C-alpha cells in the first residue's frame, strides 16, 4: 500500500493508505471527501458544545434580540416546547443570543461533551503523529457517534433550522462564513506532489512508480492557487534540534573563553613531575594526618 501524508498548505491533515494503481480522479475524490468530512465533524462538534451549554438554536427572527424586544414583537419559539432535553433543562442564558438558554442537565451535558471528544480524537491531526490512517468510514463513524449522542439527549430531535441538524442532513449553508473558505469542492480540488500537479487522467503509479511501500506527502488545494510551497529539506523537529545543538556549542565555547589561560595547569597531563613520581612508585599518594 502507498501511504499518503495529506497536507493543506504546511499543515498536516491525515494519513491515507491507497494503491499505486488508483486513478488520480478517484484519489482526488477520496482525499477531498475525507478532508471536507473532517471539517464537518469539527463544525458539528463546535455547535454541540454550545448546544450542551445553552440549548437549542433560536428561530432566526429571534436571534440577537433582548427579552424585552421579543416580548414587544410578540415573537415565540414554537420549537422550545417540542425540543426538551432528556431529564429536563437547566437555564443558562446565551449571551450571544443564538440559543434559547434551556441547556441539558449535567448528566446529559457530559454525554454530549464526551462524545465530542471521542469524535475529535477519531479524526484528529494527531493521528498523523501516531501513524494512524484515516478513511471515509472513520469520518462517518465520528458523525454517527455525534448524531447518536444528540438523539439520546434530544429524542424529539432538533429544530429544522438548527445548524447541527442541518449538518447531519447535509443542508448546511456556509455562505459568508470562514468555514466556507476552508471547504474544497471536489470539482475544484487539486492534488500536488513534489511541486507537480497530479493529473486526473493518470494513475498514482505514473508518478511514484510501482513500489507499493512508498510514502509521499500530497497537498490538497483549490484550483488556481498555483503550485504549493515545497516541503522543507529538514523537518521542524530537526530544525529545533540543530538550533539547540548550536546553542549548546556556543555556550561551551563561551565558557572556554572565560577560563584563565593557565587553567590547564591543574590537569594531570600538565604536571612536569608526573613521570618521575611514576618511576619512583609514588604516584597518586595522598597525605593525611594520623
PDB file of C-alpha atoms in Angstrom:
ATOM      1  CA  UNK A   1       0.000   0.000   0.000  1.00  0.00           C
ATOM      2  CA  UNK A   2       1.131   3.531  -0.795  1.00  0.00           C
ATOM      3  CA  UNK A   3       0.979   5.784   2.262  1.00  0.00           C
ATOM      4  CA  UNK A   4      -0.101   9.367   1.647  1.00  0.00           C
ATOM      5  CA  UNK A   5       0.559  12.129   4.153  1.00  0.00           C
ATOM      6  CA  UNK A   6      -2.099  14.661   3.151  1.00  0.00           C
ATOM      7  CA  UNK A   7      -1.452  18.326   3.866  1.00  0.00           C
ATOM      8  CA  UNK A   8      -3.214  21.596   3.191  1.00  0.00           C
ATOM      9  CA  UNK A   9      -0.545  24.253   2.911  1.00  0.00           C
ATOM     10  CA  UNK A  10       2.075  23.398   5.536  1.00  0.00           C
ATOM     11  CA  UNK A  11      -0.452  21.893   7.925  1.00  0.00           C
ATOM     12  CA  UNK A  12      -0.775  18.128   8.294  1.00  0.00           C
ATOM     13  CA  UNK A  13      -4.299  16.765   7.856  1.00  0.00           C
ATOM     14  CA  UNK A  14      -4.301  12.959   7.842  1.00  0.00           C
ATOM     15  CA  UNK A  15      -2.647   9.768   6.606  1.00  0.00           C
ATOM     16  CA  UNK A  16      -4.320   7.672   3.912  1.00  0.00           C
ATOM     17  CA  UNK A  17      -3.481   4.226   2.592  1.00  0.00           C
ATOM     18  CA  UNK A  18      -4.090   3.574  -1.082  1.00  0.00           C
ATOM     19  CA  UNK A  19      -2.664   1.643  -4.037  1.00  0.00           C
ATOM     20  CA  UNK A  20      -0.413   2.756  -6.849  1.00  0.00           C
ATOM     21  CA  UNK A  21      -2.985   1.554  -9.373  1.00  0.00           C
ATOM     22  CA  UNK A  22      -5.660   4.029  -8.213  1.00  0.00           C
ATOM     23  CA  UNK A  23      -6.564   6.741 -10.699  1.00  0.00           C
ATOM     24  CA  UNK A  24      -5.836  10.310  -9.682  1.00  0.00           C
ATOM     25  CA  UNK A  25      -9.515  11.051 -10.380  1.00  0.00           C
ATOM     26  CA  UNK A  26     -10.656   8.536  -7.750  1.00  0.00           C
ATOM     27  CA  UNK A  27      -7.879   9.502  -5.374  1.00  0.00           C
ATOM     28  CA  UNK A  28      -8.804  13.198  -5.581  1.00  0.00           C
ATOM     29  CA  UNK A  29     -12.428  12.371  -4.790  1.00  0.00           C
ATOM     30  CA  UNK A  30     -11.464  10.204  -1.822  1.00  0.00           C
ATOM     31  CA  UNK A  31      -8.994  12.718  -0.352  1.00  0.00           C
ATOM     32  CA  UNK A  32     -11.483  15.564  -0.803  1.00  0.00           C
ATOM     33  CA  UNK A  33     -14.312  13.658   0.909  1.00  0.00           C
ATOM     34  CA  UNK A  34     -12.136  12.876   3.909  1.00  0.00           C
ATOM     35  CA  UNK A  35     -10.787  16.426   4.039  1.00  0.00           C
ATOM     36  CA  UNK A  36     -14.248  18.022   3.902  1.00  0.00           C
ATOM     37  CA  UNK A  37     -15.695  15.328   6.178  1.00  0.00           C
ATOM     38  CA  UNK A  38     -13.184  16.180   8.908  1.00  0.00           C
ATOM     39  CA  UNK A  39     -14.161  19.846   8.608  1.00  0.00           C
ATOM     40  CA  UNK A  40     -17.826  18.872   9.014  1.00  0.00           C
ATOM     41  CA  UNK A  41     -17.044  16.852  12.153  1.00  0.00           C
ATOM     42  CA  UNK A  42     -15.282  19.848  13.687  1.00  0.00           C
ATOM     43  CA  UNK A  43     -18.176  22.182  12.795  1.00  0.00           C
ATOM     44  CA  UNK A  44     -20.709  19.809  14.354  1.00  0.00           C
ATOM     45  CA  UNK A  45     -18.554  19.392  17.455  1.00  0.00           C
ATOM     46  CA  UNK A  46     -18.334  23.158  17.907  1.00  0.00           C
ATOM     47  CA  UNK A  47     -22.123  23.510  17.675  1.00  0.00           C
ATOM     48  CA  UNK A  48     -22.779  20.574  20.004  1.00  0.00           C
ATOM     49  CA  UNK A  49     -20.543  22.196  22.601  1.00  0.00           C
ATOM     50  CA  UNK A  50     -22.768  25.292  22.537  1.00  0.00           C
ATOM     51  CA  UNK A  51     -25.870  23.071  22.499  1.00  0.00           C
ATOM     52  CA  UNK A  52     -24.645  21.450  25.717  1.00  0.00           C
ATOM     53  CA  UNK A  53     -24.171  24.861  27.317  1.00  0.00           C
ATOM     54  CA  UNK A  54     -27.189  26.843  26.062  1.00  0.00           C
ATOM     55  CA  UNK A  55     -29.786  24.546  24.495  1.00  0.00           C
ATOM     56  CA  UNK A  56     -31.343  24.568  21.024  1.00  0.00           C
ATOM     57  CA  UNK A  57     -30.982  27.192  18.309  1.00  0.00           C
ATOM     58  CA  UNK A  58     -33.390  30.120  18.390  1.00  0.00           C
ATOM     59  CA  UNK A  59     -35.515  30.949  15.320  1.00  0.00           C
ATOM     60  CA  UNK A  60     -33.560  33.304  13.080  1.00  0.00           C
ATOM     61  CA  UNK A  61     -36.013  36.182  13.684  1.00  0.00           C
ATOM     62  CA  UNK A  62     -35.373  35.971  17.455  1.00  0.00           C
ATOM     63  CA  UNK A  63     -31.597  35.751  17.470  1.00  0.00           C
ATOM     64  CA  UNK A  64     -29.737  38.673  18.987  1.00  0.00           C
ATOM     65  CA  UNK A  65     -32.873  40.252  20.466  1.00  0.00           C
ATOM     66  CA  UNK A  66     -33.363  41.076  24.130  1.00  0.00           C
ATOM     67  CA  UNK A  67     -36.215  39.546  26.134  1.00  0.00           C
ATOM     68  CA  UNK A  68     -37.978  42.912  26.041  1.00  0.00           C
ATOM     69  CA  UNK A  69     -37.717  43.129  22.265  1.00  0.00           C
ATOM     70  CA  UNK A  70     -39.015  39.578  21.852  1.00  0.00           C
ATOM     71  CA  UNK A  71     -41.975  40.378  24.103  1.00  0.00           C
ATOM     72  CA  UNK A  72     -42.664  43.655  22.339  1.00  0.00           C
ATOM     73  CA  UNK A  73     -42.603  41.991  18.928  1.00  0.00           C
ATOM     74  CA  UNK A  74     -44.711  39.110  20.293  1.00  0.00           C
ATOM     75  CA  UNK A  75     -42.302  36.512  18.947  1.00  0.00           C
ATOM     76  CA  UNK A  76     -42.497  32.909  20.135  1.00  0.00           C
ATOM     77  CA  UNK A  77     -40.153  29.968  19.889  1.00  0.00           C
ATOM     78  CA  UNK A  78     -42.542  27.203  18.848  1.00  0.00           C
ATOM     79  CA  UNK A  79     -39.848  24.525  18.987  1.00  0.00           C
ATOM     80  CA  UNK A  80     -38.843  25.236  22.588  1.00  0.00           C
ATOM     81  CA  UNK A  81     -41.697  23.111  23.972  1.00  0.00           C
ATOM     82  CA  UNK A  82     -41.054  20.287  21.486  1.00  0.00           C
ATOM     83  CA  UNK A  83     -37.276  20.032  21.872  1.00  0.00           C
ATOM     84  CA  UNK A  84     -36.852  19.479  25.605  1.00  0.00           C
ATOM     85  CA  UNK A  85     -33.658  17.646  26.630  1.00  0.00           C
ATOM     86  CA  UNK A  86     -33.917  14.287  28.406  1.00  0.00           C
ATOM     87  CA  UNK A  87     -34.147  14.720  32.170  1.00  0.00           C
ATOM     88  CA  UNK A  88     -35.291  18.313  31.905  1.00  0.00           C
ATOM     89  CA  UNK A  89     -33.428  21.538  31.255  1.00  0.00           C
ATOM     90  CA  UNK A  90     -31.296  23.974  33.230  1.00  0.00           C
ATOM     91  CA  UNK A  91     -31.473  27.624  32.265  1.00  0.00           C
ATOM     92  CA  UNK A  92     -28.163  29.143  31.174  1.00  0.00           C
ATOM     93  CA  UNK A  93     -28.547  32.290  29.125  1.00  0.00           C
ATOM     94  CA  UNK A  94     -26.673  32.545  25.834  1.00  0.00           C
ATOM     95  CA  UNK A  95     -25.069  35.975  25.910  1.00  0.00           C
ATOM     96  CA  UNK A  96     -24.598  35.874  22.143  1.00  0.00           C
ATOM     97  CA  UNK A  97     -28.316  35.323  21.663  1.00  0.00           C
ATOM     98  CA  UNK A  98     -28.109  32.334  19.311  1.00  0.00           C
ATOM     99  CA  UNK A  99     -29.585  29.625  21.574  1.00  0.00           C
ATOM    100  CA  UNK A 100     -32.602  29.628  23.895  1.00  0.00           C
ATOM    101  CA  UNK A 101     -30.738  29.023  27.177  1.00  0.00           C
ATOM    102  CA  UNK A 102     -32.617  25.793  28.049  1.00  0.00           C
ATOM    103  CA  UNK A 103     -29.497  23.670  28.466  1.00  0.00           C
ATOM    104  CA  UNK A 104     -29.427  19.907  29.202  1.00  0.00           C
ATOM    105  CA  UNK A 105     -28.817  18.827  32.788  1.00  0.00           C
ATOM    106  CA  UNK A 106     -25.287  17.947  33.890  1.00  0.00           C
ATOM    107  CA  UNK A 107     -25.590  14.241  33.088  1.00  0.00           C
ATOM    108  CA  UNK A 108     -26.828  14.835  29.546  1.00  0.00           C
ATOM    109  CA  UNK A 109     -24.271  17.603  29.060  1.00  0.00           C
ATOM    110  CA  UNK A 110     -21.497  15.128  29.839  1.00  0.00           C
ATOM    111  CA  UNK A 111     -22.927  12.678  27.279  1.00  0.00           C
ATOM    112  CA  UNK A 112     -22.593  15.356  24.596  1.00  0.00           C
ATOM    113  CA  UNK A 113     -19.157  16.548  25.673  1.00  0.00           C
ATOM    114  CA  UNK A 114     -17.679  13.044  25.997  1.00  0.00           C
ATOM    115  CA  UNK A 115     -18.927  12.132  22.518  1.00  0.00           C
ATOM    116  CA  UNK A 116     -17.471  15.345  21.085  1.00  0.00           C
ATOM    117  CA  UNK A 117     -14.048  14.459  22.490  1.00  0.00           C
ATOM    118  CA  UNK A 118     -14.250  10.925  21.085  1.00  0.00           C
ATOM    119  CA  UNK A 119     -15.254  12.178  17.641  1.00  0.00           C
ATOM    120  CA  UNK A 120     -12.473  14.762  17.587  1.00  0.00           C
ATOM    121  CA  UNK A 121      -9.889  12.170  18.605  1.00  0.00           C
ATOM    122  CA  UNK A 122     -11.015   9.785  15.851  1.00  0.00           C
ATOM    123  CA  UNK A 123     -10.187  12.231  13.047  1.00  0.00           C
ATOM    124  CA  UNK A 124      -7.578  14.335  14.857  1.00  0.00           C
ATOM    125  CA  UNK A 125      -4.439  15.607  13.141  1.00  0.00           C
ATOM    126  CA  UNK A 126      -2.569  13.906  15.985  1.00  0.00           C
ATOM    127  CA  UNK A 127      -3.340  10.622  14.230  1.00  0.00           C
ATOM    128  CA  UNK A 128      -0.542  11.567  11.828  1.00  0.00           C
ATOM    129  CA  UNK A 129       1.977  11.562  14.675  1.00  0.00           C
ATOM    130  CA  UNK A 130       0.570   8.248  15.901  1.00  0.00           C
ATOM    131  CA  UNK A 131       0.935   6.844  12.366  1.00  0.00           C
ATOM    132  CA  UNK A 132      -2.797   6.026  12.229  1.00  0.00           C
ATOM    133  CA  UNK A 133      -4.545   6.299   8.874  1.00  0.00           C
ATOM    134  CA  UNK A 134      -7.936   7.962   8.476  1.00  0.00           C
ATOM    135  CA  UNK A 135     -10.537   6.907   5.927  1.00  0.00           C
ATOM    136  CA  UNK A 136     -14.114   7.750   4.908  1.00  0.00           C
ATOM    137  CA  UNK A 137     -15.563   5.131   7.267  1.00  0.00           C
ATOM    138  CA  UNK A 138     -13.837   6.739  10.251  1.00  0.00           C
ATOM    139  CA  UNK A 139     -15.271  10.138   9.342  1.00  0.00           C
ATOM    140  CA  UNK A 140     -18.724   8.544   9.002  1.00  0.00           C
ATOM    141  CA  UNK A 141     -18.300   6.818  12.372  1.00  0.00           C
ATOM    142  CA  UNK A 142     -17.450  10.134  14.021  1.00  0.00           C
ATOM    143  CA  UNK A 143     -20.581  11.761  12.585  1.00  0.00           C
ATOM    144  CA  UNK A 144     -22.725   8.757  13.571  1.00  0.00           C
ATOM    145  CA  UNK A 145     -21.441   8.964  17.150  1.00  0.00           C
ATOM    146  CA  UNK A 146     -22.333  12.652  17.312  1.00  0.00           C
ATOM    147  CA  UNK A 147     -25.767  12.014  15.798  1.00  0.00           C
ATOM    148  CA  UNK A 148     -26.415   9.254  18.322  1.00  0.00           C
ATOM    149  CA  UNK A 149     -25.452  11.446  21.281  1.00  0.00           C
ATOM    150  CA  UNK A 150     -27.771  14.232  20.122  1.00  0.00           C
ATOM    151  CA  UNK A 151     -30.636  11.738  19.752  1.00  0.00           C
ATOM    152  CA  UNK A 152     -30.045  10.484  23.316  1.00  0.00           C
ATOM    153  CA  UNK A 153     -30.203  13.989  24.761  1.00  0.00           C
ATOM    154  CA  UNK A 154     -32.911  15.276  22.379  1.00  0.00           C
ATOM    155  CA  UNK A 155     -35.088  12.255  21.486  1.00  0.00           C
ATOM    156  CA  UNK A 156     -37.668  14.576  19.886  1.00  0.00           C
ATOM    157  CA  UNK A 157     -34.988  15.936  17.566  1.00  0.00           C
ATOM    158  CA  UNK A 158     -33.745  19.460  16.955  1.00  0.00           C
ATOM    159  CA  UNK A 159     -35.456  22.339  15.114  1.00  0.00           C
ATOM    160  CA  UNK A 160     -35.055  22.117  11.328  1.00  0.00           C
ATOM    161  CA  UNK A 161     -33.063  25.371  11.331  1.00  0.00           C
ATOM    162  CA  UNK A 162     -30.584  24.226  13.986  1.00  0.00           C
ATOM    163  CA  UNK A 163     -27.118  24.061  12.324  1.00  0.00           C
ATOM    164  CA  UNK A 164     -26.451  20.665  13.914  1.00  0.00           C
ATOM    165  CA  UNK A 165     -29.496  19.100  12.278  1.00  0.00           C
ATOM    166  CA  UNK A 166     -28.708  20.865   9.004  1.00  0.00           C
ATOM    167  CA  UNK A 167     -25.168  19.441   9.076  1.00  0.00           C
ATOM    168  CA  UNK A 168     -26.480  15.918   9.707  1.00  0.00           C
ATOM    169  CA  UNK A 169     -28.915  16.292   6.789  1.00  0.00           C
ATOM    170  CA  UNK A 170     -26.234  17.862   4.522  1.00  0.00           C
ATOM    171  CA  UNK A 171     -28.296  21.043   4.247  1.00  0.00           C
ATOM    172  CA  UNK A 172     -25.784  23.367   5.905  1.00  0.00           C
ATOM    173  CA  UNK A 173     -25.436  26.865   4.456  1.00  0.00           C
ATOM    174  CA  UNK A 174     -21.874  28.089   4.950  1.00  0.00           C
ATOM    175  CA  UNK A 175     -22.094  31.098   2.661  1.00  0.00           C
ATOM    176  CA  UNK A 176     -20.457  34.175   4.119  1.00  0.00           C
ATOM    177  CA  UNK A 177     -18.641  32.238   6.839  1.00  0.00           C
ATOM    178  CA  UNK A 178     -14.983  31.426   7.411  1.00  0.00           C
ATOM    179  CA  UNK A 179     -15.899  27.731   7.234  1.00  0.00           C
ATOM    180  CA  UNK A 180     -16.893  28.209   3.598  1.00  0.00           C
ATOM    181  CA  UNK A 181     -13.334  29.268   2.777  1.00  0.00           C
ATOM    182  CA  UNK A 182     -11.930  26.051   4.251  1.00  0.00           C
ATOM    183  CA  UNK A 183     -14.141  23.682   2.262  1.00  0.00           C
ATOM    184  CA  UNK A 184     -12.751  22.476  -1.073  1.00  0.00           C
ATOM    185  CA  UNK A 185     -15.445  21.351  -3.506  1.00  0.00           C
ATOM    186  CA  UNK A 186     -14.469  18.159  -5.299  1.00  0.00           C
ATOM    187  CA  UNK A 187     -14.505  19.631  -8.843  1.00  0.00           C
ATOM    188  CA  UNK A 188     -12.191  22.417  -7.617  1.00  0.00           C
ATOM    189  CA  UNK A 189      -9.762  20.132  -5.789  1.00  0.00           C
ATOM    190  CA  UNK A 190      -6.198  19.555  -6.940  1.00  0.00           C
ATOM    191  CA  UNK A 191      -3.555  17.205  -5.578  1.00  0.00           C
ATOM    192  CA  UNK A 192       0.142  18.079  -5.722  1.00  0.00           C
ATOM    193  CA  UNK A 193       3.268  16.062  -5.038  1.00  0.00           C
ATOM    194  CA  UNK A 194       6.878  17.278  -5.289  1.00  0.00           C
ATOM    195  CA  UNK A 195       5.676  20.553  -6.853  1.00  0.00           C
ATOM    196  CA  UNK A 196       3.862  18.562  -9.580  1.00  0.00           C
ATOM    197  CA  UNK A 197       0.128  18.642 -10.128  1.00  0.00           C
ATOM    198  CA  UNK A 198      -1.274  15.118 -10.200  1.00  0.00           C
ATOM    199  CA  UNK A 199      -3.314  14.983 -13.401  1.00  0.00           C
ATOM    200  CA  UNK A 200      -6.687  13.291 -13.036  1.00  0.00           C
ATOM    201  CA  UNK A 201      -6.250  11.346 -16.264  1.00  0.00           C
ATOM    202  CA  UNK A 202      -3.285   9.413 -14.857  1.00  0.00           C
ATOM    203  CA  UNK A 203      -2.685   6.821 -12.164  1.00  0.00           C
ATOM    204  CA  UNK A 204      -0.738   7.346  -8.964  1.00  0.00           C
ATOM    205  CA  UNK A 205       1.878   4.834 -10.126  1.00  0.00           C
ATOM    206  CA  UNK A 206       2.655   7.117 -13.083  1.00  0.00           C
ATOM    207  CA  UNK A 207       4.199   9.494 -10.546  1.00  0.00           C
ATOM    208  CA  UNK A 208       5.530   7.320  -7.722  1.00  0.00           C
ATOM    209  CA  UNK A 209       6.345   4.122  -9.588  1.00  0.00           C
ATOM    210  CA  UNK A 210       5.291   0.543  -8.867  1.00  0.00           C
ATOM    211  CA  UNK A 211       6.690   0.363  -5.323  1.00  0.00           C
ATOM    212  CA  UNK A 212       3.697  -0.245  -3.042  1.00  0.00           C
ATOM    213  CA  UNK A 213       5.712   0.617   0.073  1.00  0.00           C
ATOM    214  CA  UNK A 214       6.175   4.259  -0.840  1.00  0.00           C
ATOM    215  CA  UNK A 215       5.317   7.133   1.482  1.00  0.00           C
ATOM    216  CA  UNK A 216       4.764  10.567  -0.050  1.00  0.00           C
ATOM    217  CA  UNK A 217       3.457  13.964   1.020  1.00  0.00           C
ATOM    218  CA  UNK A 218       0.430  15.063  -1.022  1.00  0.00           C
ATOM    219  CA  UNK A 219      -1.044  18.548  -0.791  1.00  0.00           C
ATOM    220  CA  UNK A 220      -4.683  19.347  -1.479  1.00  0.00           C
ATOM    221  CA  UNK A 221      -5.793  22.804  -2.552  1.00  0.00           C
ATOM    222  CA  UNK A 222      -8.212  24.642  -4.797  1.00  0.00           C
ATOM    223  CA  UNK A 223      -7.608  25.157  -8.492  1.00  0.00           C
ATOM    224  CA  UNK A 224      -5.980  28.405  -9.484  1.00  0.00           C
ATOM    225  CA  UNK A 225      -3.812  28.747  -6.377  1.00  0.00           C
ATOM    226  CA  UNK A 226      -0.644  27.730  -8.188  1.00  0.00           C
ATOM    227  CA  UNK A 227       1.943  25.236  -7.021  1.00  0.00           C
ATOM    228  CA  UNK A 228       2.139  24.904  -3.227  1.00  0.00           C
ATOM    229  CA  UNK A 229       5.407  25.629  -1.443  1.00  0.00           C
ATOM    230  CA  UNK A 230       7.954  22.826  -1.475  1.00  0.00           C
ATOM    231  CA  UNK A 231       8.481  20.809   1.659  1.00  0.00           C
ATOM    232  CA  UNK A 232      11.494  21.968   3.726  1.00  0.00           C
ATOM    233  CA  UNK A 233      14.655  19.857   3.411  1.00  0.00           C
ATOM    234  CA  UNK A 234      14.617  19.282   7.163  1.00  0.00           C
ATOM    235  CA  UNK A 235      11.600  18.892   9.414  1.00  0.00           C
ATOM    236  CA  UNK A 236      10.596  21.376  12.071  1.00  0.00           C
ATOM    237  CA  UNK A 237      11.776  18.995  14.806  1.00  0.00           C
ATOM    238  CA  UNK A 238      15.152  18.518  13.120  1.00  0.00           C
ATOM    239  CA  UNK A 239      15.491  22.283  12.832  1.00  0.00           C
ATOM    240  CA  UNK A 240      14.817  22.672  16.572  1.00  0.00           C
ATOM    241  CA  UNK A 241      17.453  20.050  17.384  1.00  0.00           C
ATOM    242  CA  UNK A 242      20.014  21.810  15.176  1.00  0.00           C
ATOM    243  CA  UNK A 243      19.319  25.151  16.857  1.00  0.00           C
ATOM    244  CA  UNK A 244      19.637  23.505  20.276  1.00  0.00           C
ATOM    245  CA  UNK A 245      22.953  21.874  19.284  1.00  0.00           C
ATOM    246  CA  UNK A 246      24.463  25.127  18.044  1.00  0.00           C
ATOM    247  CA  UNK A 247      23.231  26.971  21.124  1.00  0.00           C
ATOM    248  CA  UNK A 248      24.952  24.435  23.384  1.00  0.00           C
ATOM    249  CA  UNK A 249      28.108  24.634  21.295  1.00  0.00           C
ATOM    250  CA  UNK A 250      28.166  28.418  21.609  1.00  0.00           C
ATOM    251  CA  UNK A 251      27.758  28.149  25.377  1.00  0.00           C
ATOM    252  CA  UNK A 252      30.681  25.714  25.582  1.00  0.00           C
ATOM    253  CA  UNK A 253      32.933  27.998  23.541  1.00  0.00           C
ATOM    254  CA  UNK A 254      31.905  30.956  25.669  1.00  0.00           C
ATOM    255  CA  UNK A 255      32.879  29.099  28.868  1.00  0.00           C
ATOM    256  CA  UNK A 256      36.256  28.152  27.383  1.00  0.00           C
ATOM    257  CA  UNK A 257      36.960  31.781  26.542  1.00  0.00           C
ATOM    258  CA  UNK A 258      36.050  32.840  30.074  1.00  0.00           C
ATOM    259  CA  UNK A 259      38.508  30.348  31.659  1.00  0.00           C
ATOM    260  CA  UNK A 260      42.011  31.602  32.587  1.00  0.00           C
ATOM    261  CA  UNK A 261      44.745  30.733  30.121  1.00  0.00           C
ATOM    262  CA  UNK A 262      46.675  28.756  32.783  1.00  0.00           C
ATOM    263  CA  UNK A 263      43.688  26.749  33.977  1.00  0.00           C
ATOM    264  CA  UNK A 264      45.094  23.746  32.137  1.00  0.00           C
ATOM    265  CA  UNK A 265      47.962  23.583  34.675  1.00  0.00           C
ATOM    266  CA  UNK A 266      45.636  21.824  37.093  1.00  0.00           C
ATOM    267  CA  UNK A 267      45.324  18.947  34.656  1.00  0.00           C
ATOM    268  CA  UNK A 268      47.281  15.734  35.275  1.00  0.00           C
ATOM    269  CA  UNK A 269      48.828  15.753  31.846  1.00  0.00           C
ATOM    270  CA  UNK A 270      50.391  19.194  32.557  1.00  0.00           C
ATOM    271  CA  UNK A 271      52.264  18.020  35.726  1.00  0.00           C
ATOM    272  CA  UNK A 272      56.007  18.027  34.874  1.00  0.00           C
ATOM    273  CA  UNK A 273      56.841  15.714  37.813  1.00  0.00           C
ATOM    274  CA  UNK A 274      54.269  13.089  36.958  1.00  0.00           C
ATOM    275  CA  UNK A 275      56.746  10.827  35.091  1.00  0.00           C
ATOM    276  CA  UNK A 276      59.311  10.979  37.897  1.00  0.00           C
ATOM    277  CA  UNK A 277      56.768  10.027  40.544  1.00  0.00           C
ATOM    278  CA  UNK A 278      55.568   7.189  38.345  1.00  0.00           C
ATOM    279  CA  UNK A 279      59.007   5.515  38.265  1.00  0.00           C
ATOM    280  CA  UNK A 280      59.542   6.062  41.982  1.00  0.00           C
ATOM    281  CA  UNK A 281      56.237   4.358  42.688  1.00  0.00           C
ATOM    282  CA  UNK A 282      54.783   7.327  44.496  1.00  0.00           C
ATOM    283  CA  UNK A 283      52.057   8.163  42.056  1.00  0.00           C
ATOM    284  CA  UNK A 284      48.674   9.228  43.434  1.00  0.00           C
ATOM    285  CA  UNK A 285      49.894   9.180  47.085  1.00  0.00           C
ATOM    286  CA  UNK A 286      47.704  11.328  49.279  1.00  0.00           C
ATOM    287  CA  UNK A 287      48.959  12.601  52.642  1.00  0.00           C
ATOM    288  CA  UNK A 288      46.760  12.943  55.626  1.00  0.00           C
ATOM    289  CA  UNK A 289      47.417  13.346  59.376  1.00  0.00           C
ATOM    290  CA  UNK A 290      47.383  10.237  61.583  1.00  0.00           C
TER     291      UNK A 290
END
